[in-house]
CSV table of N, CA and C and ligand atoms in Angstrom, one decimal:
chain,number,residue,atom,x,y,z
A,1,MET,N,0.6,-1.5,0.4
A,1,MET,CA,-0.4,0.0,0.3
A,1,MET,C,0.9,1.1,0.1
A,2,SER,N,0.4,2.5,-0.7
A,2,SER,CA,1.4,3.8,-0.7
A,2,SER,C,1.1,4.5,0.4
A,3,LEU,N,2.6,5.2,0.6
A,3,LEU,CA,2.0,5.6,2.0
A,3,LEU,C,0.8,7.1,1.6
A,4,PRO,N,0.0,7.6,2.2
A,4,PRO,CA,-1.2,7.8,2.0
A,4,PRO,C,0.0,9.7,2.6
A,5,GLY,N,-0.4,10.8,1.2
A,5,GLY,CA,0.0,11.9,1.1
A,5,GLY,C,1.0,12.0,0.6
A,6,VAL,N,2.1,10.8,0.5
A,6,VAL,CA,3.4,11.4,0.2
A,6,VAL,C,3.3,11.2,-1.4
A,7,LYS,N,3.2,12.5,-1.9
A,7,LYS,CA,3.3,12.7,-3.8
A,7,LYS,C,5.0,12.3,-3.9
A,8,CYS,N,5.9,11.9,-5.1
A,8,CYS,CA,7.3,11.3,-5.5
A,8,CYS,C,7.0,11.3,-6.5
A,9,THR,N,8.4,12.0,-7.1
A,9,THR,CA,8.5,12.5,-8.6
A,9,THR,C,9.8,11.6,-8.6
A,10,VAL,N,10.3,10.8,-8.2
A,10,VAL,CA,11.6,10.1,-8.1
A,10,VAL,C,11.2,8.6,-8.9
A,11,SER,N,11.2,9.0,-9.3
A,11,SER,CA,11.0,6.9,-10.7
A,11,SER,C,11.6,6.3,-10.7
A,12,SER,N,13.1,7.1,-10.3
A,12,SER,CA,14.3,5.9,-10.4
A,12,SER,C,14.5,5.2,-8.6
A,13,CYS,N,13.6,5.2,-7.7
A,13,CYS,CA,13.1,4.5,-6.5
A,13,CYS,C,13.1,3.4,-6.7
A,14,ARG,N,13.6,2.5,-6.2
A,14,ARG,CA,12.7,0.9,-6.3
A,14,ARG,C,11.6,1.4,-5.2
A,15,PHE,N,10.8,2.1,-4.6
A,15,PHE,CA,9.6,1.7,-3.9
A,15,PHE,C,8.7,3.2,-4.5
A,16,TRP,N,9.2,3.5,-5.6
A,16,TRP,CA,8.3,4.5,-6.6
A,16,TRP,C,7.6,3.9,-7.1
A,17,LYS,N,5.6,4.2,-7.3
A,17,LYS,CA,4.8,3.5,-8.1
A,17,LYS,C,4.4,4.5,-8.9
A,18,SER,N,3.4,3.9,-10.1
A,18,SER,CA,3.4,5.3,-11.3
A,18,SER,C,1.8,5.9,-9.9
A,19,GLY,N,2.0,7.5,-10.6
A,19,GLY,CA,0.8,8.4,-10.5
A,19,GLY,C,1.3,9.0,-8.7
A,20,GLU,N,2.6,9.2,-9.2
A,20,GLU,CA,3.8,9.6,-8.2
A,20,GLU,C,3.9,9.3,-6.7
A,21,HIS,N,3.4,7.8,-6.4
A,21,HIS,CA,3.2,7.0,-5.7
A,21,HIS,C,4.7,6.6,-4.8
A,22,CYS,N,4.4,6.4,-3.2
A,22,CYS,CA,5.7,6.0,-2.7
A,22,CYS,C,5.4,5.1,-1.7
A,23,ASP,N,5.8,3.8,-2.1
A,23,ASP,CA,5.7,2.5,-1.7
A,23,ASP,C,6.6,1.9,-0.6
A,24,ALA,N,7.1,2.8,-0.2
A,24,ALA,CA,7.9,2.4,1.3
A,24,ALA,C,6.8,2.2,2.4
A,25,SER,N,7.5,1.8,3.6
A,25,SER,CA,6.7,1.6,5.1
A,25,SER,C,6.2,2.9,5.2
A,26,ALA,N,7.8,3.6,4.9
A,26,ALA,CA,8.2,4.2,6.0
A,26,ALA,C,9.0,5.3,5.3
A,27,ILE,N,9.3,6.5,5.5
A,27,ILE,CA,10.4,7.3,4.4
A,27,ILE,C,11.0,8.4,5.7
A,28,GLU,N,12.8,8.4,5.2
A,28,GLU,CA,13.0,9.6,6.3
A,28,GLU,C,13.8,10.8,5.1
A,29,VAL,N,13.4,12.0,6.1
A,29,VAL,CA,13.4,13.1,5.3
A,29,VAL,C,14.7,14.2,5.5
A,30,ASN,N,16.2,14.2,5.1
A,30,ASN,CA,16.9,15.0,6.7
A,30,ASN,C,17.2,16.0,5.2
A,31,VAL,N,18.1,16.6,6.2
A,31,VAL,CA,18.7,18.6,5.0
A,31,VAL,C,19.7,17.8,4.6
A,32,ASP,N,19.9,18.7,3.1
A,32,ASP,CA,20.6,18.0,2.6
A,32,ASP,C,22.5,19.0,3.6
A,33,GLY,N,23.1,17.8,3.3
A,33,GLY,CA,24.4,18.7,4.2
A,33,GLY,C,24.5,18.6,6.1
A,34,GLY,N,23.5,18.3,5.8
A,34,GLY,CA,23.7,17.5,7.1
A,34,GLY,C,22.3,19.0,8.8
A,35,GLY,N,22.6,18.5,9.7
A,35,GLY,CA,22.2,19.7,10.5
A,35,GLY,C,20.3,19.6,10.3
A,36,ALA,N,19.6,20.3,10.8
A,36,ALA,CA,18.1,20.6,10.8
A,36,ALA,C,17.4,21.5,10.4
A,37,HIS,N,17.9,22.4,9.7
A,37,HIS,CA,17.8,23.4,9.7
A,37,HIS,C,17.5,24.0,7.8
A,38,ALA,N,16.5,23.4,7.1
A,38,ALA,CA,16.3,23.5,5.7
A,38,ALA,C,15.9,25.1,5.6
A,39,ARG,N,15.8,26.0,4.6
A,39,ARG,CA,15.2,26.7,4.1
A,39,ARG,C,15.0,26.8,3.1
A,40,GLN,N,14.8,26.0,2.2
A,40,GLN,CA,13.8,26.1,1.0
A,40,GLN,C,14.2,24.4,0.6
A,41,SER,N,12.4,24.2,-0.3
A,41,SER,CA,11.9,22.5,-0.1
A,41,SER,C,13.2,21.6,-1.2
A,42,ASP,N,14.9,22.7,-1.8
A,42,ASP,CA,14.9,21.9,-3.0
A,42,ASP,C,16.6,21.2,-1.9
A,43,GLN,N,16.7,22.0,-0.5
A,43,GLN,CA,17.6,21.5,0.1
A,43,GLN,C,17.1,20.4,1.1
A,44,THR,N,15.8,19.7,1.1
A,44,THR,CA,15.7,18.5,1.8
A,44,THR,C,15.7,17.4,0.6
A,45,ASN,N,16.0,16.1,1.3
A,45,ASN,CA,15.4,14.9,0.5
A,45,ASN,C,15.7,13.5,1.2
A,46,CYS,N,15.1,13.2,0.3
A,46,CYS,CA,14.3,11.8,0.6
A,46,CYS,C,15.7,10.7,0.8
A,47,HIS,N,15.8,9.7,2.4
A,47,HIS,CA,17.0,9.3,2.6
A,47,HIS,C,16.4,7.8,2.0
A,48,THR,N,15.7,7.2,1.8
A,48,THR,CA,15.0,6.0,1.7
A,48,THR,C,15.3,6.0,0.8
A,49,PHE,N,15.2,6.8,-0.3
A,49,PHE,CA,16.0,6.4,-2.1
A,49,PHE,C,16.8,5.0,-2.1
A,50,GLN,N,16.4,4.0,-3.2
A,50,GLN,CA,16.8,3.0,-3.1
A,50,GLN,C,17.2,3.0,-4.6
A,51,PRO,N,18.3,3.1,-5.7
A,51,PRO,CA,18.3,2.3,-6.6
A,51,PRO,C,17.5,1.3,-7.0
A,52,LYS,N,16.4,1.6,-8.3
A,52,LYS,CA,16.3,0.4,-8.6
A,52,LYS,C,16.8,-0.8,-8.6
A,53,ASN,N,18.4,-1.1,-9.1
A,53,ASN,CA,18.3,-2.2,-9.7
A,53,ASN,C,19.5,-2.2,-8.6
A,54,SER,N,19.1,-1.9,-6.9
A,54,SER,CA,20.0,-2.5,-6.0
A,54,SER,C,19.8,-3.7,-5.7
B,1,SF4,S1,11.6,6.3,-0.6
B,1,SF4,FE1,11.4,8.5,-1.1
B,1,SF4,S2,12.5,8.5,-3.2
B,1,SF4,FE2,11.4,6.4,-2.8
B,1,SF4,S3,9.4,6.7,-3.5
B,1,SF4,FE3,8.9,6.7,-2.1
B,1,SF4,S4,9.3,8.7,-1.0
B,1,SF4,FE4,10.4,8.8,-3.3
């Protein structure tokens, strides 16, 4: 079952499902470069990502 409310466009992730859904049981999102203070959305990323071929 897809995570409700999560929209993801990373189609190269093994958890990604068509319709921009995420099929992981949970996701972890962190700030690029560490710490806890992002200023813009492009400074955050999903660290649950795994490439499809791994
Ligand atoms: S694990 Fe992260 S990158 Fe992968 S589909 Fe889910 S939200 Fe997207």
